[in-house]
Structure formats: C-alpha cells, structure tokens
Amino acid sequence: MKFYEFEAKQLLRKHGIPLVRGEVAETAKAAKKIAAEIDGPVILKAQVIAPGLTATSVREASDPAEAKAAAAELLEIDDGGRKPKGVLVEARPSGPTYSLSFTYDGTAKLPVIAGSDLAGKIDDIGDEHPNRIVRRHFSALFPFSDYIAKELVRSMGFGGGDLNRMTRIVSGLARLFLKYDLADLDITSLVKLDDGSFVLRDVEADLEIEARHRQRPMLDELGFAKDDLRQVREPTEFELEGARIDAEDPRGIISPIAEFDGNIGLVIGAGGGSLTLTDAVRKHGGRPANYAAIGGNPSVDKARRLTKLVLSKPGVDKVAVMSNVVSNTRADLVARGVIKAIVEMGYEPADKILIFRVPGAWEADAAKILKKYGIEYCDRTVSISEAARRAVEKAG
Amino acid sequence: MGMFIRVDVDNSIVAKTPGLAEKLVEVCPVKIFALGKKAGAVAVVEENVDECTLCDLCMQACPQGIRVIKLYE
C-alpha cells in the first residue's frame, strides 16, 4: 500500500528524521503561500499513486507566482480516475546527493539496506552502476543495531562527523521500516547541506498490505480511510462486486480481485500461486480477464458467486480454475462452487471450464465431482506452467 | 435439492431423543439443519446442503436417523 510522499514524510518527521522544508497544499493559492514562506526556488510534486506519472507530476518554480501556476496545473492531473491528494511544495537544497533503500531480499529472506553515492532509485542505479551500491542485511526479529548502519555508511565512503550523522539517519530509517511493517522505503535523494547536515529530499514508502490491520493506529493518524487500499486506479464495478462477495461471506477469501481486458476468466489461488498462474497464462500467450486470488477454504457459495462474476464479464467465455498445491483450501468445495455457478447460468460445465487444477485437500472428491460433469481433474503432476499452457491452448 | 449432497433425516428417530434436534442444529458448521415444525424434529435447509463439509458430526450425533449422501459417487 503506497503512501503519498507527504504522508511518508509526516511519519519520518514524527520520528526525528531530518527532511527538507515543505508542506502539502490543497490549492494553488496555498502552494503560493508555502513557496513564499520557503523564500527561494521550490519543487512542486503532485501527490499521485498511479504509475507512469513521474515525469508529469513534478515542476520547479523560482518564485511564489510560478509556484501557484504550476500547482494549478498539477492539481488537474488524472491520477487513475482521481484528483491528486494535493501538491507537496518543498525547498530544493543542492549539494552532494546520495540514496538509500530498505526492502526485503527474497533470496536471503531478510530485510536489506542498500546505499549509493548516487541519487535515484537503487534498482536503476544497480542496472547502470552496480559497483556504486553497497548492501547490508539485517534481522526482522532482533532489534536493529547501529553497528550495521555504521558498516553500511562507512562502506559508502563516509568518515568522521559525516559517518556519525549518516549512521543516525540510516538507523532511524531501519527502525521505522521494521516498526511500521514497510515493504519498501526508498530515499531517492538525500542531500548533504553546506553546514554538514543531511536532509532527505525525495521519499517513497510502501506498507505491506497484510499489515494494514496491525498498523491501523498509524494509518488513522495519517488519515487513511479504512477502505483505502491505495489502488493505482479507482476500482471497477467488477472489482467492487468481487469485494462485496468477499465481504458478505467470512469463509475463505477471494481477495485481491482485479479486472483486466482479456478473455480468459481466472479462478486461481494459493499463497503466491495466483500471481505465478497469471504470469504463466500471459507467458503462454493468454490474456487474463481478471485476477482473483481464492483461498483460505472458501465456501461453496463464495466460489459459486466468484465464478458467476467472472463468467458474466463481457468477452469472457471460459474460466480456468487453477491453484498451487493447497492444504488449507478444499478442492472439492471449490469444484462444487464452480460447477454450480456454471449450471445455474445454463451452461455445461465441460464447455466452460478450460482446466481444473486445484491439487491438495480433498482432491479425490474433487476428481469425482469433475468426472461426473465430464471434466478432467489435473493433479500436482501437471505443473503450473503446463496447466496454464493447456488453458490458453483450449481458449483458442 | 443439493447438486452434490443429499441429507436424509428420519425424524421418527430424531424425535425419540430429547434435545437431539437442537444438537443437530448446533453441530452442523454450515447450518444444514433447522428446528422442524413438529416438536423434536429437524428440517433440512436445502439451500445450505451443498455447503456440507462431510464432517460427519450430524451422523455421529444421530447414526440411525441421519444419512449424508454424496451425489457424485
């Protein structure tokens, strides 16, 4: 769940992390006032979430009048069907600039800090200048040690007073990263000022979405609405109906659900399997009509309603029911729900199901149910990639 | 009628044991049973029958009076 930059900075400021001077403005007039208070060149950043807006959402202004005009334009940007959540107006100090990034290393299964003596996104720097990045892993279980930060900062080339000042910043950020269950915290520019101090200029932060309940007090403090999942665009009717189906029955989950413009309906799931399956369908040339992770042992009715929703989407003629190996979701209950939906819609299940691959709990019963309706059951001997290939081939 | 499951109830047996109807309503995790109109009897809630998880708790509570049948076997 992406934070607007002003929210991320609000959180950092609260914990004593030094930031450039600035405020968020909701109107062009307010932007002018903030720019006048800063009394110097400013940068204006539209507070947006939708991807691909980086180039159009930032403007520089040399005086308050220019800031007002720029803010008026920025406030009209289309942020995936929404207006920007204001414009962040900030001073633009110059000086040697660095970058830091906190994230999880999936291979090491540990949080990691990366630092560079270049400004920008660490991933981009890594592509072009891999030798200009240093990394240190740390523990998500034990309290963060300043020693790790000091090691990283030293290997970035800092010494003396700079070493101590930067160590304090890196340690503070690492502790915030852990405390608030952030998935990513990127400081894409951190500037050393003339007086020797450091300030964070550009910040991006993402909260691990599964932590949103645990982090409710922090989110409340920042003004996040309870249903605000920070999607990159406004939800479609299809997605809203999917969310309703999920909310109305506590048994299992069918979340998250997203609508695409393809023709292959997907009822997919199992701990990351749904992402893999969607990618596999695409890899084999298929066009998914939706993403709908089903799991946590959904009721027959939930599987039924989801299948009906997917099959009633315009342009969708068939559905692929696939998952990774599941121990906590009963394959037979999913089979009942999917078949029941198709029969209730007046179709033959064998004509509508491209593939049924839900290996795991109660799969023997699932196989019997499917056999009765003339559908082949694929067990775990059929790989995810092969199941996706068969579905794409059958969809035509 | 369920598409996948059928639940047969012999209320003449259920009614013989005081409290058994209430017990059947209580044990079913997916609310397949409701109290019947006659005292001591249970009714089957047809719209919930396909939700049956085959847990057998109802048959354990009343082995002689309840049968759960998989229609796909």
Tab-separated table of C-alpha atoms in Angstrom:
chain	number	residue	atom	x	y	z
A	1	MET	CA	0.000	0.000	0.000
A	2	LYS	CA	1.702	3.073	-1.292
A	3	PHE	CA	1.955	6.197	0.826
A	4	TYR	CA	1.702	9.611	-0.706
A	5	GLU	CA	5.068	11.237	-0.266
A	6	PHE	CA	3.733	13.829	2.162
A	7	GLU	CA	2.357	11.031	4.353
A	8	ALA	CA	5.650	9.145	4.332
A	9	LYS	CA	7.433	12.354	5.292
A	10	GLN	CA	4.909	13.051	8.048
A	11	LEU	CA	5.765	9.654	9.525
A	12	LEU	CA	9.503	10.211	9.208
A	13	ARG	CA	9.334	13.724	10.636
A	14	LYS	CA	7.467	12.428	13.672
A	15	HIS	CA	10.429	10.177	14.399
A	16	GLY	CA	13.048	12.863	14.043
A	17	ILE	CA	14.345	12.071	10.565
A	18	PRO	CA	15.674	15.320	9.006
A	19	LEU	CA	13.703	16.383	5.942
A	20	VAL	CA	13.707	19.303	3.545
A	21	ARG	CA	11.384	22.138	4.461
A	22	GLY	CA	7.976	21.899	2.866
A	23	GLU	CA	4.249	21.340	3.197
A	24	VAL	CA	1.403	19.888	1.221
A	25	ALA	CA	-1.019	22.335	-0.409
A	26	GLU	CA	-4.568	21.511	-1.430
A	27	THR	CA	-4.995	24.609	-3.581
A	28	ALA	CA	-2.819	26.687	-5.896
A	29	LYS	CA	-3.229	29.632	-3.544
A	30	ALA	CA	-1.938	27.593	-0.616
A	31	ALA	CA	1.010	26.465	-2.755
A	32	LYS	CA	1.890	30.097	-3.397
A	33	LYS	CA	1.801	30.832	0.333
A	34	ILE	CA	4.091	27.890	1.164
A	35	ALA	CA	6.513	28.903	-1.607
A	36	ALA	CA	6.594	32.453	-0.196
A	37	GLU	CA	7.405	31.100	3.267
A	38	ILE	CA	10.227	28.967	1.871
A	39	ASP	CA	11.518	32.121	0.154
A	40	GLY	CA	13.548	30.514	-2.610
A	41	PRO	CA	13.290	28.085	-5.511
A	42	VAL	CA	10.831	25.281	-4.803
A	43	ILE	CA	9.854	21.973	-6.244
A	44	LEU	CA	6.195	21.006	-6.520
A	45	LYS	CA	5.151	17.366	-6.547
A	46	ALA	CA	1.568	16.308	-7.280
A	47	GLN	CA	0.605	13.664	-4.729
A	48	VAL	CA	-0.366	10.781	-7.010
A	49	ILE	CA	-0.310	6.997	-6.914
A	50	ALA	CA	-0.933	5.816	-10.479
A	51	PRO	CA	2.238	4.606	-12.191
A	52	GLY	CA	3.796	6.430	-15.114
A	53	LEU	CA	3.173	9.928	-13.782
A	54	THR	CA	6.691	10.671	-12.538
A	55	ALA	CA	7.583	12.992	-15.418
A	56	THR	CA	4.326	14.927	-15.415
A	57	SER	CA	3.769	15.204	-11.680
A	58	VAL	CA	6.798	17.334	-10.773
A	59	ARG	CA	7.522	21.003	-11.528
A	60	GLU	CA	10.133	23.503	-10.409
A	61	ALA	CA	9.312	27.119	-9.613
A	62	SER	CA	11.593	30.054	-8.899
A	63	ASP	CA	9.050	32.298	-7.161
A	64	PRO	CA	5.619	32.098	-5.473
A	65	ALA	CA	3.689	33.210	-8.570
A	66	GLU	CA	5.297	30.495	-10.652
A	67	ALA	CA	4.560	28.021	-7.870
A	68	LYS	CA	0.897	28.974	-7.914
A	69	ALA	CA	0.624	28.465	-11.674
A	70	ALA	CA	2.449	25.129	-11.520
A	71	ALA	CA	0.285	23.918	-8.642
A	72	ALA	CA	-2.887	24.795	-10.551
A	73	GLU	CA	-1.739	22.556	-13.411
A	74	LEU	CA	-0.565	19.741	-11.162
A	75	LEU	CA	-3.867	19.632	-9.275
A	76	GLU	CA	-5.624	18.762	-12.568
A	77	ILE	CA	-3.577	15.613	-13.233
A	78	ASP	CA	-5.613	12.441	-13.723
A	79	ASP	CA	-4.365	10.017	-11.070
A	80	GLY	CA	-6.103	6.863	-12.307
A	81	GLY	CA	-9.533	8.462	-12.158
A	82	ARG	CA	-8.777	10.539	-9.063
A	83	LYS	CA	-7.506	14.026	-8.437
A	84	PRO	CA	-4.091	14.355	-6.765
A	85	LYS	CA	-4.124	14.448	-2.982
A	86	GLY	CA	-2.631	17.924	-3.042
A	87	VAL	CA	0.746	19.254	-4.111
A	88	LEU	CA	3.851	18.948	-1.977
A	89	VAL	CA	5.780	22.235	-2.085
A	90	GLU	CA	9.364	21.921	-0.897
A	91	ALA	CA	12.656	23.718	-0.813
A	92	ARG	CA	15.254	22.361	-3.211
A	93	PRO	CA	18.619	22.404	-1.474
A	94	SER	CA	21.596	21.347	-3.522
A	95	GLY	CA	24.782	19.550	-2.544
A	96	PRO	CA	26.273	16.078	-2.741
A	97	THR	CA	23.354	13.664	-3.071
A	98	TYR	CA	23.015	10.030	-2.027
A	99	SER	CA	20.332	7.362	-1.970
A	100	LEU	CA	19.156	4.669	0.424
A	101	SER	CA	16.718	1.825	0.025
A	102	PHE	CA	15.166	-0.537	2.584
A	103	THR	CA	13.377	-3.624	1.356
A	104	TYR	CA	13.231	-7.413	1.713
A	105	ASP	CA	15.671	-9.714	-0.008
A	106	GLY	CA	13.505	-12.647	-1.085
A	107	THR	CA	16.509	-14.903	-1.633
A	108	ALA	CA	18.145	-14.241	1.730
A	109	LYS	CA	14.717	-13.941	3.403
A	110	LEU	CA	15.981	-10.919	5.313
A	111	PRO	CA	15.471	-7.178	5.232
A	112	VAL	CA	18.246	-5.370	3.420
A	113	ILE	CA	19.580	-1.807	3.236
A	114	ALA	CA	21.204	-0.585	0.063
A	115	GLY	CA	23.058	2.696	-0.200
A	116	SER	CA	24.688	4.580	-3.029
A	117	ASP	CA	26.692	7.741	-3.532
A	118	LEU	CA	24.402	8.465	-6.475
A	119	ALA	CA	20.856	9.822	-6.305
A	120	GLY	CA	17.965	7.861	-7.762
A	121	LYS	CA	16.186	4.578	-7.406
A	122	ILE	CA	18.545	1.890	-6.202
A	123	ASP	CA	17.264	-0.565	-8.823
A	124	ASP	CA	18.062	1.878	-11.615
A	125	ILE	CA	21.467	2.677	-10.145
A	126	GLY	CA	22.099	-1.048	-9.858
A	127	ASP	CA	21.404	-1.508	-13.566
A	128	GLU	CA	23.836	1.160	-14.681
A	129	HIS	CA	26.386	1.375	-11.886
A	130	PRO	CA	26.283	-1.866	-9.892
A	131	ASN	CA	29.662	-1.081	-8.306
A	132	ARG	CA	28.255	2.117	-6.761
A	133	ILE	CA	25.882	0.235	-4.423
A	134	VAL	CA	26.617	-1.268	-1.028
A	135	ARG	CA	24.257	-3.561	0.871
A	136	ARG	CA	23.815	-4.909	4.393
A	137	HIS	CA	21.215	-7.413	5.568
A	138	PHE	CA	19.653	-7.140	8.989
A	139	SER	CA	17.219	-9.066	11.145
A	140	ALA	CA	13.469	-8.564	11.240
A	141	LEU	CA	13.349	-10.417	14.567
A	142	PHE	CA	16.031	-8.716	16.652
A	143	PRO	CA	16.320	-5.001	17.432
A	144	PHE	CA	18.265	-3.096	14.791
A	145	SER	CA	21.882	-2.449	15.717
A	146	ASP	CA	23.583	0.871	14.913
A	147	TYR	CA	26.651	-1.175	14.048
A	148	ILE	CA	25.010	-2.427	10.844
A	149	ALA	CA	24.163	1.133	9.817
A	150	LYS	CA	27.679	2.268	10.601
A	151	GLU	CA	29.170	-0.536	8.500
A	152	LEU	CA	26.961	0.418	5.565
A	153	VAL	CA	27.665	4.138	5.863
A	154	ARG	CA	31.400	3.512	6.167
A	155	SER	CA	31.354	1.395	3.038
A	156	MET	CA	29.556	4.242	1.235
A	157	GLY	CA	32.736	6.236	1.827
A	158	PHE	CA	31.738	8.385	4.805
A	159	GLY	CA	34.049	9.143	7.691
A	160	GLY	CA	34.373	11.477	10.662
A	161	GLY	CA	31.318	13.550	11.575
A	162	ASP	CA	29.513	12.515	8.372
A	163	LEU	CA	29.768	8.892	9.424
A	164	ASN	CA	28.002	9.576	12.717
A	165	ARG	CA	25.344	11.833	11.196
A	166	MET	CA	24.503	9.382	8.412
A	167	THR	CA	24.544	6.426	10.801
A	168	ARG	CA	21.856	8.091	12.912
A	169	ILE	CA	19.685	8.591	9.820
A	170	VAL	CA	20.159	5.048	8.490
A	171	SER	CA	19.470	3.519	11.914
A	172	GLY	CA	16.364	5.653	12.366
A	173	LEU	CA	15.024	4.648	8.969
A	174	ALA	CA	15.752	0.949	9.531
A	175	ARG	CA	13.853	1.026	12.829
A	176	LEU	CA	10.895	2.782	11.195
A	177	PHE	CA	10.959	0.250	8.367
A	178	LEU	CA	10.548	-2.584	10.866
A	179	LYS	CA	8.196	-0.807	13.295
A	180	TYR	CA	5.689	0.121	10.586
A	181	ASP	CA	5.857	-3.095	8.527
A	182	LEU	CA	7.029	-1.285	5.444
A	183	ALA	CA	7.652	-3.362	2.349
A	184	ASP	CA	9.784	-0.684	0.705
A	185	LEU	CA	11.292	2.568	1.867
A	186	ASP	CA	13.264	4.431	-0.795
A	187	ILE	CA	15.162	7.620	-0.175
A	188	THR	CA	15.956	8.549	-3.753
A	189	SER	CA	17.805	11.685	-2.791
A	190	LEU	CA	19.479	12.555	0.474
A	191	VAL	CA	21.423	15.793	0.369
A	192	LYS	CA	24.434	16.985	2.343
A	193	LEU	CA	23.922	20.676	3.086
A	194	ASP	CA	26.596	23.350	3.311
A	195	ASP	CA	26.535	23.194	7.120
A	196	GLY	CA	27.426	19.494	7.004
A	197	SER	CA	23.990	18.198	7.967
A	198	PHE	CA	21.965	15.780	5.858
A	199	VAL	CA	18.310	16.051	4.823
A	200	LEU	CA	16.022	13.656	2.970
A	201	ARG	CA	14.660	15.213	-0.194
A	202	ASP	CA	12.673	12.517	-2.047
A	203	VAL	CA	10.969	9.659	-0.254
A	204	GLU	CA	8.827	6.729	-1.397
A	205	ALA	CA	7.255	4.258	1.032
A	206	ASP	CA	5.034	1.216	0.744
A	207	LEU	CA	3.260	-0.552	3.578
A	208	GLU	CA	2.974	-4.340	3.471
A	209	ILE	CA	-0.736	-4.657	2.685
A	210	GLU	CA	-1.263	-7.571	5.083
A	211	ALA	CA	-0.078	-5.314	7.917
A	212	ARG	CA	-2.840	-2.761	7.436
A	213	HIS	CA	-4.900	-4.075	10.348
A	214	ARG	CA	-1.959	-4.173	12.728
A	215	GLN	CA	-0.873	-0.701	11.628
A	216	ARG	CA	-4.354	0.797	11.951
A	217	PRO	CA	-3.347	3.345	14.627
A	218	MET	CA	-0.583	4.730	12.378
A	219	LEU	CA	-2.883	4.737	9.341
A	220	ASP	CA	-5.585	6.524	11.345
A	221	GLU	CA	-3.052	9.122	12.384
A	222	LEU	CA	-2.150	9.700	8.729
A	223	GLY	CA	-5.830	9.886	7.776
A	224	PHE	CA	-6.136	6.682	5.754
A	225	ALA	CA	-9.786	5.678	5.299
A	226	LYS	CA	-10.476	2.062	6.315
A	227	ASP	CA	-11.324	1.023	2.748
A	228	ASP	CA	-8.428	2.913	1.173
A	229	LEU	CA	-6.125	0.253	-0.282
A	230	ARG	CA	-4.262	2.749	-2.450
A	231	GLN	CA	-5.044	1.007	-5.697
A	232	VAL	CA	-3.374	2.510	-8.736
A	233	ARG	CA	-6.779	3.377	-10.135
A	234	GLU	CA	-10.381	3.585	-8.962
A	235	PRO	CA	-11.945	0.101	-8.613
A	236	THR	CA	-14.229	-1.054	-11.433
A	237	GLU	CA	-17.778	-2.342	-10.902
A	238	PHE	CA	-16.397	-5.863	-11.377
A	239	GLU	CA	-13.858	-5.301	-8.608
A	240	LEU	CA	-16.409	-3.704	-6.289
A	241	GLU	CA	-18.753	-6.657	-6.757
A	242	GLY	CA	-15.850	-9.045	-6.058
A	243	ALA	CA	-15.121	-7.152	-2.844
A	244	ARG	CA	-18.805	-7.366	-1.882
A	245	ILE	CA	-18.861	-11.130	-2.428
A	246	ASP	CA	-15.768	-11.430	-0.290
A	247	ALA	CA	-17.130	-9.223	2.488
A	248	GLU	CA	-20.544	-10.902	2.663
A	249	ASP	CA	-19.172	-14.349	3.490
A	250	PRO	CA	-16.385	-14.715	6.062
A	251	ARG	CA	-15.450	-18.202	4.859
A	252	GLY	CA	-12.251	-18.038	2.803
A	253	ILE	CA	-11.123	-15.101	0.747
A	254	ILE	CA	-11.281	-14.016	-2.878
A	255	SER	CA	-9.097	-11.001	-2.461
A	256	PRO	CA	-7.484	-9.174	-4.132
A	257	ILE	CA	-9.541	-9.090	-7.293
A	258	ALA	CA	-8.603	-7.045	-10.339
A	259	GLU	CA	-10.175	-6.651	-13.747
A	260	PHE	CA	-8.157	-6.883	-16.977
A	261	ASP	CA	-9.224	-6.694	-20.582
A	262	GLY	CA	-8.506	-10.303	-21.590
A	263	ASN	CA	-10.819	-13.194	-22.393
A	264	ILE	CA	-9.674	-15.987	-20.044
A	265	GLY	CA	-11.547	-15.897	-16.740
A	266	LEU	CA	-9.386	-16.906	-13.796
A	267	VAL	CA	-10.380	-18.518	-10.522
A	268	ILE	CA	-6.938	-19.010	-9.078
A	269	GLY	CA	-5.134	-19.099	-5.772
A	270	ALA	CA	-2.812	-20.482	-3.129
A	271	GLY	CA	-0.131	-18.413	-1.477
A	272	GLY	CA	1.551	-16.676	-4.381
A	273	GLY	CA	0.297	-19.299	-6.799
A	274	SER	CA	-2.226	-16.894	-8.207
A	275	LEU	CA	0.490	-14.460	-9.273
A	276	THR	CA	2.526	-17.266	-10.782
A	277	LEU	CA	-0.537	-18.607	-12.588
A	278	THR	CA	-1.456	-15.211	-14.021
A	279	ASP	CA	2.113	-14.781	-15.257
A	280	ALA	CA	2.086	-18.314	-16.677
A	281	VAL	CA	-1.112	-17.612	-18.632
A	282	ARG	CA	0.483	-14.476	-20.056
A	283	LYS	CA	3.744	-16.287	-20.812
A	284	HIS	CA	1.838	-18.800	-22.922
A	285	GLY	CA	0.162	-16.037	-24.892
A	286	GLY	CA	-3.122	-15.917	-22.988
A	287	ARG	CA	-4.934	-12.759	-21.950
A	288	PRO	CA	-6.358	-12.979	-18.406
A	289	ALA	CA	-9.715	-11.283	-17.928
A	290	ASN	CA	-9.126	-10.867	-14.235
A	291	TYR	CA	-7.002	-11.664	-11.247
A	292	ALA	CA	-8.890	-13.263	-8.365
A	293	ALA	CA	-6.964	-14.970	-5.626
A	294	ILE	CA	-9.210	-17.535	-3.956
A	295	GLY	CA	-8.042	-19.289	-0.816
A	296	GLY	CA	-8.416	-19.848	2.898
A	297	ASN	CA	-11.014	-22.570	2.280
A	298	PRO	CA	-13.828	-20.570	0.698
A	299	SER	CA	-17.399	-21.751	0.966
A	300	VAL	CA	-19.111	-23.377	-1.994
A	301	ASP	CA	-21.246	-20.263	-2.275
A	302	LYS	CA	-18.245	-17.942	-2.410
A	303	ALA	CA	-16.649	-19.988	-5.193
A	304	ARG	CA	-20.031	-20.067	-6.949
A	305	ARG	CA	-20.532	-16.311	-6.801
A	306	LEU	CA	-16.970	-15.573	-7.903
A	307	THR	CA	-17.289	-17.926	-10.888
A	308	LYS	CA	-20.562	-16.299	-11.900
A	309	LEU	CA	-18.993	-12.869	-11.632
A	310	VAL	CA	-16.031	-13.873	-13.790
A	311	LEU	CA	-18.133	-15.658	-16.410
A	312	SER	CA	-20.601	-12.788	-16.662
A	313	LYS	CA	-17.830	-10.358	-17.580
A	314	PRO	CA	-18.262	-9.256	-21.216
A	315	GLY	CA	-15.860	-11.078	-23.518
A	316	VAL	CA	-15.254	-13.956	-21.113
A	317	ASP	CA	-16.468	-17.302	-22.379
A	318	LYS	CA	-14.484	-19.753	-20.315
A	319	VAL	CA	-12.812	-19.987	-16.942
A	320	ALA	CA	-9.565	-21.623	-15.812
A	321	VAL	CA	-9.617	-22.884	-12.229
A	322	MET	CA	-6.070	-23.330	-11.029
A	323	SER	CA	-4.033	-23.150	-7.876
A	324	ASN	CA	-0.768	-24.147	-6.354
A	325	VAL	CA	-0.852	-27.180	-4.031
A	326	VAL	CA	-3.251	-26.242	-1.240
A	327	SER	CA	-3.570	-27.702	2.219
A	328	ASN	CA	-5.995	-25.153	3.609
A	329	THR	CA	-8.461	-24.965	0.734
A	330	ARG	CA	-10.677	-27.892	-0.157
A	331	ALA	CA	-10.546	-28.713	-3.828
A	332	ASP	CA	-13.947	-30.439	-3.669
A	333	LEU	CA	-15.704	-27.344	-2.291
A	334	VAL	CA	-14.163	-25.162	-4.992
A	335	ALA	CA	-15.251	-27.712	-7.619
A	336	ARG	CA	-18.798	-27.689	-6.276
A	337	GLY	CA	-18.955	-23.892	-6.351
A	338	VAL	CA	-17.555	-23.530	-9.852
A	339	ILE	CA	-19.805	-26.221	-11.342
A	340	LYS	CA	-22.870	-24.950	-9.533
A	341	ALA	CA	-22.319	-21.447	-10.940
A	342	ILE	CA	-21.982	-22.733	-14.483
A	343	VAL	CA	-25.059	-24.953	-14.240
A	344	GLU	CA	-27.106	-22.107	-12.740
A	345	MET	CA	-26.056	-19.933	-15.683
A	346	GLY	CA	-27.484	-22.569	-18.029
A	347	TYR	CA	-24.221	-23.926	-19.420
A	348	GLU	CA	-22.496	-27.296	-19.493
A	349	PRO	CA	-19.521	-27.238	-17.087
A	350	ALA	CA	-17.381	-29.123	-19.611
A	351	ASP	CA	-17.931	-26.321	-22.136
A	352	LYS	CA	-16.926	-23.585	-19.736
A	353	ILE	CA	-14.026	-24.958	-17.680
A	354	LEU	CA	-10.725	-24.739	-19.533
A	355	ILE	CA	-8.861	-26.601	-16.841
A	356	PHE	CA	-9.312	-27.525	-13.186
A	357	ARG	CA	-6.031	-27.832	-11.340
A	358	VAL	CA	-6.533	-27.491	-7.591
A	359	PRO	CA	-4.247	-30.123	-6.054
A	360	GLY	CA	-4.483	-30.604	-2.313
A	361	ALA	CA	-7.076	-31.211	0.350
A	362	TRP	CA	-9.963	-33.472	-0.657
A	363	GLU	CA	-8.723	-33.742	-4.218
A	364	ALA	CA	-10.094	-37.281	-4.562
A	365	ASP	CA	-13.616	-35.925	-4.069
A	366	ALA	CA	-12.902	-33.033	-6.424
A	367	ALA	CA	-11.839	-35.517	-9.087
A	368	LYS	CA	-15.080	-37.483	-8.655
A	369	ILE	CA	-17.201	-34.329	-8.913
A	370	LEU	CA	-15.401	-33.200	-12.038
A	371	LYS	CA	-15.572	-36.637	-13.614
A	372	LYS	CA	-19.331	-36.659	-13.188
A	373	TYR	CA	-19.510	-33.450	-15.229
A	374	GLY	CA	-17.042	-34.627	-17.876
A	375	ILE	CA	-14.101	-32.503	-16.759
A	376	GLU	CA	-10.590	-33.790	-16.363
A	377	TYR	CA	-9.037	-33.179	-12.952
A	378	CYS	CA	-5.385	-32.167	-13.052
A	379	ASP	CA	-3.374	-33.082	-10.004
A	380	ARG	CA	0.076	-31.859	-8.967
A	381	THR	CA	1.781	-33.911	-11.681
A	382	VAL	CA	0.588	-31.229	-14.096
A	383	SER	CA	2.834	-28.234	-13.488
A	384	ILE	CA	1.501	-24.707	-13.110
A	385	SER	CA	3.097	-23.758	-16.413
A	386	GLU	CA	1.632	-26.779	-18.182
A	387	ALA	CA	-1.815	-26.116	-16.719
A	388	ALA	CA	-1.648	-22.517	-17.957
A	389	ARG	CA	-0.466	-23.681	-21.364
A	390	ARG	CA	-3.381	-26.105	-21.680
A	391	ALA	CA	-5.854	-23.418	-20.614
A	392	VAL	CA	-4.506	-20.941	-23.160
A	393	GLU	CA	-4.499	-23.569	-25.910
A	394	LYS	CA	-8.082	-24.576	-25.154
A	395	ALA	CA	-9.231	-20.942	-25.011
A	396	GLY	CA	-8.026	-20.575	-28.602
B	1	MET	CA	-32.229	-30.004	-3.615
B	2	GLY	CA	-28.466	-30.050	-3.460
B	3	MET	CA	-26.482	-30.797	-6.619
B	4	PHE	CA	-23.717	-32.641	-4.848
B	5	ILE	CA	-25.037	-33.703	-1.463
B	6	ARG	CA	-28.294	-35.098	-0.155
B	7	VAL	CA	-29.148	-35.245	3.534
B	8	ASP	CA	-31.805	-37.740	4.594
B	9	VAL	CA	-33.423	-37.301	8.000
B	10	ASP	CA	-35.608	-39.828	9.763
B	11	ASN	CA	-37.452	-37.586	12.204
B	12	SER	CA	-39.154	-40.530	13.832
B	13	ILE	CA	-35.701	-41.475	15.190
B	14	VAL	CA	-34.530	-37.915	15.874
B	15	ALA	CA	-37.634	-37.130	17.900
B	16	LYS	CA	-37.107	-40.109	20.191
B	17	THR	CA	-34.136	-38.456	21.908
B	18	PRO	CA	-34.918	-35.253	23.802
B	19	GLY	CA	-32.599	-32.419	22.731
B	20	LEU	CA	-31.242	-34.253	19.678
B	21	ALA	CA	-32.870	-31.870	17.188
B	22	GLU	CA	-31.232	-28.915	18.950
B	23	LYS	CA	-27.923	-30.821	18.983
B	24	LEU	CA	-28.090	-31.383	15.205
B	25	VAL	CA	-28.738	-27.691	14.620
B	26	GLU	CA	-25.803	-26.870	16.870
B	27	VAL	CA	-23.202	-29.265	15.463
B	28	CYS	CA	-23.592	-28.529	11.758
B	29	PRO	CA	-20.916	-25.959	10.813
B	30	VAL	CA	-22.784	-24.864	7.696
B	31	LYS	CA	-26.345	-24.647	9.080
B	32	ILE	CA	-27.922	-27.502	7.165
B	33	PHE	CA	-30.387	-28.215	9.988
B	34	ALA	CA	-33.131	-26.046	11.428
B	35	LEU	CA	-35.666	-26.948	14.063
B	36	GLY	CA	-38.727	-28.560	12.460
B	37	LYS	CA	-42.316	-27.513	12.905
B	38	LYS	CA	-43.102	-30.586	14.999
B	39	ALA	CA	-41.561	-30.811	18.432
B	40	GLY	CA	-38.286	-32.758	18.428
B	41	ALA	CA	-37.961	-32.757	14.633
B	42	VAL	CA	-35.397	-31.124	12.365
B	43	ALA	CA	-35.824	-29.702	8.882
B	44	VAL	CA	-33.149	-29.676	6.184
B	45	VAL	CA	-32.225	-26.206	4.874
B	46	GLU	CA	-31.906	-27.154	1.214
B	47	GLU	CA	-30.011	-24.036	0.153
B	48	ASN	CA	-27.182	-24.970	2.511
B	49	VAL	CA	-26.920	-28.656	1.649
B	50	ASP	CA	-24.199	-28.226	-0.975
B	51	GLU	CA	-22.066	-26.472	1.641
B	52	CYS	CA	-21.814	-29.760	3.554
B	53	THR	CA	-18.175	-30.285	4.565
B	54	LEU	CA	-18.709	-34.012	5.133
B	55	CYS	CA	-17.589	-33.617	8.725
B	56	ASP	CA	-19.994	-36.392	9.819
B	57	LEU	CA	-20.836	-34.606	13.080
B	58	CYS	CA	-24.555	-34.993	12.371
B	59	MET	CA	-24.191	-38.700	11.703
B	60	GLN	CA	-22.178	-39.097	14.889
B	61	ALA	CA	-24.934	-37.309	16.797
B	62	CYS	CA	-27.649	-39.475	15.292
B	63	PRO	CA	-26.233	-42.508	13.458
B	64	GLN	CA	-29.598	-44.113	12.865
B	65	GLY	CA	-31.548	-41.035	11.819
B	66	ILE	CA	-29.213	-39.052	9.541
B	67	ARG	CA	-27.636	-40.058	6.256
B	68	VAL	CA	-25.375	-37.838	4.158
B	69	ILE	CA	-25.082	-38.995	0.581
B	70	LYS	CA	-22.540	-37.801	-1.982
B	71	LEU	CA	-24.454	-37.497	-5.233
B	72	TYR	CA	-21.256	-37.613	-7.265
B	73	GLU	CA	-20.324	-41.158	-6.286
